[in-house]
Short mmCIF file of C-alpha atoms in Angstrom, two decimals:
data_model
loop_
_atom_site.label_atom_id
_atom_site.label_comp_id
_atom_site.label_asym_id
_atom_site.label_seq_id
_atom_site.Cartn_x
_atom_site.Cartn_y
_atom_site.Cartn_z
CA UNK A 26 31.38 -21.47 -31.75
CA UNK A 27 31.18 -18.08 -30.34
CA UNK A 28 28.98 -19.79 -27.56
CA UNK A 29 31.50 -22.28 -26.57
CA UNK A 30 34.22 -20.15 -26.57
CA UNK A 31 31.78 -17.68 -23.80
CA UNK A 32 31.45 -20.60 -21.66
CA UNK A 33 34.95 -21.88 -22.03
CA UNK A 34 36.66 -18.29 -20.58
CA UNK A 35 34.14 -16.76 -18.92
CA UNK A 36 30.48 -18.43 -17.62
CA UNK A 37 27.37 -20.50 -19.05
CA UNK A 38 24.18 -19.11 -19.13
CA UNK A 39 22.79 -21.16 -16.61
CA UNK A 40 25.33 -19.28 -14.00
CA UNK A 41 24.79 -16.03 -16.00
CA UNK A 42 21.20 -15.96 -15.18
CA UNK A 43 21.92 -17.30 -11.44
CA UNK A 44 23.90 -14.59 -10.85
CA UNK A 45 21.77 -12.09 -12.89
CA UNK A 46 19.11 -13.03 -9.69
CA UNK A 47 21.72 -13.32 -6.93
CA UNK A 48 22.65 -9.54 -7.77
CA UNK A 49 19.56 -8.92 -7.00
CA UNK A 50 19.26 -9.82 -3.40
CA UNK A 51 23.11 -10.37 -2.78
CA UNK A 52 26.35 -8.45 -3.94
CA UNK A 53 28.39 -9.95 -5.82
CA UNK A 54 31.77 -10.69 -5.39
CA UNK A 55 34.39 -9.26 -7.76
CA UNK A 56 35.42 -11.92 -9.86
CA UNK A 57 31.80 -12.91 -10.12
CA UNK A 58 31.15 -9.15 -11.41
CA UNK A 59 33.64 -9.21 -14.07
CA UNK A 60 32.34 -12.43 -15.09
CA UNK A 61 28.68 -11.95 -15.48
CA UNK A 62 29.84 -8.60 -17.44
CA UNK A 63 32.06 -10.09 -20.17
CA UNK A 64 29.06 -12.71 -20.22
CA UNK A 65 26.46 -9.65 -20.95
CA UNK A 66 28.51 -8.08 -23.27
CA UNK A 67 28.67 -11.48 -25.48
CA UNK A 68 25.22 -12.73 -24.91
CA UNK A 69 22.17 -11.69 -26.25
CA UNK A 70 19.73 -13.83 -24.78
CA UNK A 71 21.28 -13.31 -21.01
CA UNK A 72 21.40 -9.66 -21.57
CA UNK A 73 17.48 -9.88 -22.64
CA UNK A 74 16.89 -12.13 -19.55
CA UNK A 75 18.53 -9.94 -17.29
CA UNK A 76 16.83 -7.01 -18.91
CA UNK A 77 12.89 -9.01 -18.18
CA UNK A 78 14.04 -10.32 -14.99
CA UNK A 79 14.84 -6.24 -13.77
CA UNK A 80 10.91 -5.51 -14.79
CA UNK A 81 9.72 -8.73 -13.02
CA UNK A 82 11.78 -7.25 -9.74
CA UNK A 83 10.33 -3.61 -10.08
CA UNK A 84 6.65 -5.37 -11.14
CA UNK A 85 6.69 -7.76 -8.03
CA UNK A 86 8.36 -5.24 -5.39
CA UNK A 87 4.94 -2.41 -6.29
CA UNK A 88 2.28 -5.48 -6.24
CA UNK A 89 2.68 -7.47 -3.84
CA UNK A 90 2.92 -5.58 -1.31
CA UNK A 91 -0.36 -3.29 -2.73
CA UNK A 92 -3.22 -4.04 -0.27
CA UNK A 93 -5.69 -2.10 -2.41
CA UNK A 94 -5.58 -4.95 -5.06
CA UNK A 95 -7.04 -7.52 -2.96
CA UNK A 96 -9.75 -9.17 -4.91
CA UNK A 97 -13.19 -7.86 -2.74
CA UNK A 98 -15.56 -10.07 -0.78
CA UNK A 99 -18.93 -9.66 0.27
CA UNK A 100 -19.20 -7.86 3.59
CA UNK A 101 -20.85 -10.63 5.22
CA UNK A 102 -18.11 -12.65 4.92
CA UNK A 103 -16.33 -11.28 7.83
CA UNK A 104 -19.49 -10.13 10.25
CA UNK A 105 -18.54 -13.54 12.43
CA UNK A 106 -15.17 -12.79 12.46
CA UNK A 107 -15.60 -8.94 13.75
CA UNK A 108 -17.85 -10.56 16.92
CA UNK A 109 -15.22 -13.31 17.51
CA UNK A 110 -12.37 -10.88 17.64
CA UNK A 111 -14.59 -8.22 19.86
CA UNK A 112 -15.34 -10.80 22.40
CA UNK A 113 -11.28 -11.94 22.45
CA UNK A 114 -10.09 -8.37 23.20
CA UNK A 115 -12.99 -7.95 25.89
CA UNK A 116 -11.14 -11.02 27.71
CA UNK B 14 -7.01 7.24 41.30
CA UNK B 15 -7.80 3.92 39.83
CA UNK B 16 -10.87 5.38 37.99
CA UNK B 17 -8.76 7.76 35.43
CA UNK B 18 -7.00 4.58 34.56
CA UNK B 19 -9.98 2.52 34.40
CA UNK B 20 -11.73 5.30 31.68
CA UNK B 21 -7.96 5.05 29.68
CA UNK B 22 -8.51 1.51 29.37
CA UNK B 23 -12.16 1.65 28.61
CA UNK B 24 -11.11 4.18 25.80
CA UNK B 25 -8.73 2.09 24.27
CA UNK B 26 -11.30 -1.22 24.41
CA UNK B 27 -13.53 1.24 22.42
CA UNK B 28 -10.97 2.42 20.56
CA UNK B 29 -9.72 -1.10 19.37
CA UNK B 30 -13.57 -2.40 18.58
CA UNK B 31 -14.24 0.37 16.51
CA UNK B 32 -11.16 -0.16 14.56
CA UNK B 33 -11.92 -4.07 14.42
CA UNK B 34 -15.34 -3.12 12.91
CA UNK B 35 -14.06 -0.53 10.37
CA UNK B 36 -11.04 -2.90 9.36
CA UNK B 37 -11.21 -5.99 9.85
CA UNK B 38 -13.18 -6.48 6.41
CA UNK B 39 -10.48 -5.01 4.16
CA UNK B 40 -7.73 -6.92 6.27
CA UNK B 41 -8.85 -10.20 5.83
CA UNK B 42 -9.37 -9.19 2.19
CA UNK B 43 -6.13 -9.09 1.87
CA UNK B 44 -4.56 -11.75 3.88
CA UNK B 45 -7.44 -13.85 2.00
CA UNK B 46 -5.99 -12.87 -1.15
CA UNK B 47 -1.94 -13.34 0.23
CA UNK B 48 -3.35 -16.93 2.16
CA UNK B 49 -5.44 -18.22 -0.04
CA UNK B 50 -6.80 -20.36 2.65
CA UNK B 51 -9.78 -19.02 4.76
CA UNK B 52 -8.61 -20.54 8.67
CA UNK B 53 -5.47 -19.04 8.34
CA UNK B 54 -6.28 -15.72 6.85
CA UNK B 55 -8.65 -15.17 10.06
CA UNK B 56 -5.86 -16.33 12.34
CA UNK B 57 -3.90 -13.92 10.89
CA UNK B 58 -6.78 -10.89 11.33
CA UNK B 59 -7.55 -11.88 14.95
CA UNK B 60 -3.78 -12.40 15.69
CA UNK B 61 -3.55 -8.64 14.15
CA UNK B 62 -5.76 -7.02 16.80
CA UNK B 63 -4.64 -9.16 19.61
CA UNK B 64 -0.72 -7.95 18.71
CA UNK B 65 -2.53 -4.35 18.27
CA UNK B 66 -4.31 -3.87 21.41
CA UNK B 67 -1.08 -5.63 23.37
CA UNK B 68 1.08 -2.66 21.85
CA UNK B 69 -1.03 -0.11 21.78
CA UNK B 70 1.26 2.29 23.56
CA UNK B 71 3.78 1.88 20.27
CA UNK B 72 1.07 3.38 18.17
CA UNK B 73 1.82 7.29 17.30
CA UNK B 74 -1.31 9.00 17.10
CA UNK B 75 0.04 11.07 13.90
CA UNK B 76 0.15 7.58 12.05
CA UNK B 77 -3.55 6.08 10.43
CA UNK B 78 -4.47 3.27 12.26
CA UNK B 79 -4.78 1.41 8.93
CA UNK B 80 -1.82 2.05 7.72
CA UNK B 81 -0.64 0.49 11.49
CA UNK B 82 -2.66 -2.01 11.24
CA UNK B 83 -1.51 -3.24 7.35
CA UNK B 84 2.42 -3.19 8.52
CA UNK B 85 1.38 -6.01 11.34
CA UNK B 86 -0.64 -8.08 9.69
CA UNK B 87 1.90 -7.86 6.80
CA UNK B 88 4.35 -9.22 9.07
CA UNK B 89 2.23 -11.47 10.53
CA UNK B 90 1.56 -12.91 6.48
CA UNK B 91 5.68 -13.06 6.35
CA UNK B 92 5.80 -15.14 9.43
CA UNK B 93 3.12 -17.56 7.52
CA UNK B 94 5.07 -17.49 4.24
CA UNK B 95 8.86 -18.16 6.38
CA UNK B 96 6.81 -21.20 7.67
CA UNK B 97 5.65 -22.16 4.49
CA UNK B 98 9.59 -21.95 2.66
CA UNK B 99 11.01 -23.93 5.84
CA UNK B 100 7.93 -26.94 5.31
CA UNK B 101 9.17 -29.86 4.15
CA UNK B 102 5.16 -30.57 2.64
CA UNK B 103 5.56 -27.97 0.04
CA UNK B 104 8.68 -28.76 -1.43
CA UNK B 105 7.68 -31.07 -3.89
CA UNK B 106 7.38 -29.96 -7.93
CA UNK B 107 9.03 -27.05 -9.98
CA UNK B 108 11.02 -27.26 -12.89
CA UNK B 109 14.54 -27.85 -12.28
CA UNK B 110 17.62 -25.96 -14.30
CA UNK B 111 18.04 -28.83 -16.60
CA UNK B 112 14.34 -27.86 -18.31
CA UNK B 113 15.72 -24.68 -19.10
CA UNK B 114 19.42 -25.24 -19.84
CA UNK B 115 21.37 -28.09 -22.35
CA UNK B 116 24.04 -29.90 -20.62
CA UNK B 117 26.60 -27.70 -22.30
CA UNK B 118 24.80 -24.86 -19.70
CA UNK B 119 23.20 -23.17 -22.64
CA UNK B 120 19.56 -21.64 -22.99
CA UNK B 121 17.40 -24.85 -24.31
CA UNK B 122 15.44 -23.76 -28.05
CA UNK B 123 12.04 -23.53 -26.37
CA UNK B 124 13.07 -21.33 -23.18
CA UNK B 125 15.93 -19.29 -25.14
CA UNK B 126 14.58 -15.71 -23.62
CA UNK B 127 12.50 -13.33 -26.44
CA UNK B 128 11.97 -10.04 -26.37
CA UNK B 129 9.08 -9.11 -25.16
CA UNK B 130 6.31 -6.52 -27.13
CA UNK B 131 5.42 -3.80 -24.75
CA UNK B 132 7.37 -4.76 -21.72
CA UNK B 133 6.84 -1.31 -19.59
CA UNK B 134 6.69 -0.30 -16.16
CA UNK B 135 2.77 0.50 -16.61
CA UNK B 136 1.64 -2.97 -16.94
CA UNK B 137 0.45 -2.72 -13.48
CA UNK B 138 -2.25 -0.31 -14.33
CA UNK B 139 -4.04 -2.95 -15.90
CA UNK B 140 -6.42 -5.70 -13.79
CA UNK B 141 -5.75 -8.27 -16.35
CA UNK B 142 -2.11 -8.42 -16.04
CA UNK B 143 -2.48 -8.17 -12.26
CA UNK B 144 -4.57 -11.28 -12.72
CA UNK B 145 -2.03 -13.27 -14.71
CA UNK B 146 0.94 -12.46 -12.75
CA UNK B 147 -1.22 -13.78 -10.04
CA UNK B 148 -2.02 -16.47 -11.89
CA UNK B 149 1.94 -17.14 -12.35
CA UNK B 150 2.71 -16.96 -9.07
CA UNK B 151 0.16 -19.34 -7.88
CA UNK B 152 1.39 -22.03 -10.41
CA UNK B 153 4.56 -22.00 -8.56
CA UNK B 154 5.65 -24.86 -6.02
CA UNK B 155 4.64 -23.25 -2.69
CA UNK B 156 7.73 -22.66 -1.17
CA UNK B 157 8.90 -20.93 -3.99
CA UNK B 158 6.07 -18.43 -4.32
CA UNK B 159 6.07 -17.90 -0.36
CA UNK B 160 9.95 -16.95 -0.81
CA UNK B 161 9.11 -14.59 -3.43
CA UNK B 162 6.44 -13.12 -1.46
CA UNK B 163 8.34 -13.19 1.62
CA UNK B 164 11.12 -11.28 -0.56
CA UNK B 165 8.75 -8.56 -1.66
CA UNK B 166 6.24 -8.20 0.82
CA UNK B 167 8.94 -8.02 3.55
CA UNK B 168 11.01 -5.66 1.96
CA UNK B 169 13.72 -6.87 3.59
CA UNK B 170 17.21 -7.35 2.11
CA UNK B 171 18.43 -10.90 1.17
CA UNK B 172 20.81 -11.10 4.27
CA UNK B 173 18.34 -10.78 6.07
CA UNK B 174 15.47 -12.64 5.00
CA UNK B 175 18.14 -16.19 4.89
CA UNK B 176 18.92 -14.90 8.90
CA UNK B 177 15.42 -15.28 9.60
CA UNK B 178 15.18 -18.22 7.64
CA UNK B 179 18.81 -19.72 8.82
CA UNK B 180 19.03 -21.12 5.13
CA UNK B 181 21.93 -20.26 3.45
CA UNK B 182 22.50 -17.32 0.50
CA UNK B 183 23.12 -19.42 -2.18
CA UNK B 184 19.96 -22.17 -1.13
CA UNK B 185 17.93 -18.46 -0.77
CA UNK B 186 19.23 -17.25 -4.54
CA UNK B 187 18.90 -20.59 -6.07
CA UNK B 188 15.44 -21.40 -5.19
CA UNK B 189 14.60 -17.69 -6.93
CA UNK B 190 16.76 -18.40 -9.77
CA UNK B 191 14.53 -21.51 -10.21
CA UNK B 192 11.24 -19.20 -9.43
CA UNK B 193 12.03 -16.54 -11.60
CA UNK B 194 12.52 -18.70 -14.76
CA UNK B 195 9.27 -20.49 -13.97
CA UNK B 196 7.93 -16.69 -13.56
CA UNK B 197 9.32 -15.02 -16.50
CA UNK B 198 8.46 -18.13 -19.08
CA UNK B 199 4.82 -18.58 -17.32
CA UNK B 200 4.45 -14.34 -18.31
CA UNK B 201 5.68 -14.80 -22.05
CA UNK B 202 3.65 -17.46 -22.46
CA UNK B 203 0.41 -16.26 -21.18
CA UNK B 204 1.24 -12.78 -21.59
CA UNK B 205 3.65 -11.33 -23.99
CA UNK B 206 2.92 -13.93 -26.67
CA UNK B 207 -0.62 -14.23 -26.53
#
């Protein structure tokens, strides 16, 4: 009952969650911050995803963009590649 | 006069091939890795150098060649993944709201979010969950994982990234929304509940 009466007055938490990840990347517009806020303060489960969703943001903004994780290959992988790209800058 | 200009160029040619043979391995290590497709990763590598040795002059000597190189070629991997978000061949597959939500909008029993054991920032320290977030994100539809990538290897805000991409904010949000879901339940399963 609780539930219904959430969605009812203030949001589901399909929305709740979209706007959990449009904060991220967006701003939000007022109304859209007082919503998703009553909706947090009512909602366990949104207020865990929003919670895991924060650590998948931090996790993915430090690796993907860490070079030094790349997976090595063996050195001769690349020896025809270095020659090809010599002879294109000496042109 | 011409000769002084002549031994500037020569430096630079010598310049640029030693740089291609000192990084050219780790590069395409890493646009391997980002690609996951061997043609384009050494497009992107060659296309690197060419870009570097056109604009050499923007290159401050203070700044490691490395770290110069990385930032192109990282924006020449961008480029690759706004290609891949815009193709109309990688659209297919994904889980749509619906598998997470009831019709009443409501988290579904099975994707109801848990909490999760251990959830801290220093999960990146460890190679194995490195490996399965990897593994996550290549389970993905493809034009969702490029966006994500595109998102955080870009670093650039959302505004942005849908300029680039002339898609609008809300298509941008809502294919991440769909994404992150996938993401997050992908992780618990294979992860935080094993």
């Amino acid at each position: 009952m609780k539930k219904r009466i959430i969605h009812f007055f203030v949001l589901s938490c399909k929305k709740a969650s979209g706007l959990i990840e449009k904060n991220l990347y967006f701003k939000l517009s007022l109304p859209e911050r007082i919503q998703l806020r009553w909706h947090l303060t009512l909602c366990d489960a949104c207020s865990t995803y929003k919670k895991q969703s924060g650590l998948l943001h931090d996790l993915l903004s430090r690796h993907e963009h860490d070079h030094t994780q790349a997976p090595p290959l063996p050195e001769d992988a690349t020896q025809e590649l270095k020659e090809k790209i010599i002879r294109k800058l000496e042109h | 006069m011409k000769e002084p200009v002549k031994n500037v160029r020569a430096d630079a040619n010598e310049m640029m091939k030693s740089w291609v043979t000192l990084f050219t391995h780790s590069m395409y290590e890493w646009a391997y890795y980002k690609v996951a497709d061997k043609a384009t990763a050494e497009d992107l590598v060659q296309e690197t150098f060419l870009s570097a040795f056109q604009s050499l002059d923007r290159f401050r000597q203070e700044s490691q060649p490395k770290t110069w190189l990385f930032s192109i070629l990282n924006h020449k991997i961008t480029d690759h993944f706004r290609k891949k978000v815009k193709s109309p061949l990688v659209n297919e597959g994904g889980a749509g709201l619906d598998h997470y939500f009831d019709h009443h909008g409501e988290w579904g029993d099975h994707s109801r979010p848990q909490q999760w054991v251990g959830d801290d920032s220093h999960l990146l320290d460890r190679p194995e969950f490195r490996n399965t977030l990897d593994e996550c994100m290549r389970r993905l539809p493809g034009s969702w994982s490029a966006a994500l990538q595109l998102k955080y290897l870009s670093e650039k805000d959302g505004k942005e990234i849908c300029q680039d991409l002339q898609i609008s904010p809300s298509n941008f949000w809502q294919m991440l929304h769909r994404a992150k879901l996938q993401l997050r339940k992908c992780l618990e399963v294979h992860w935080f509940k094993r």
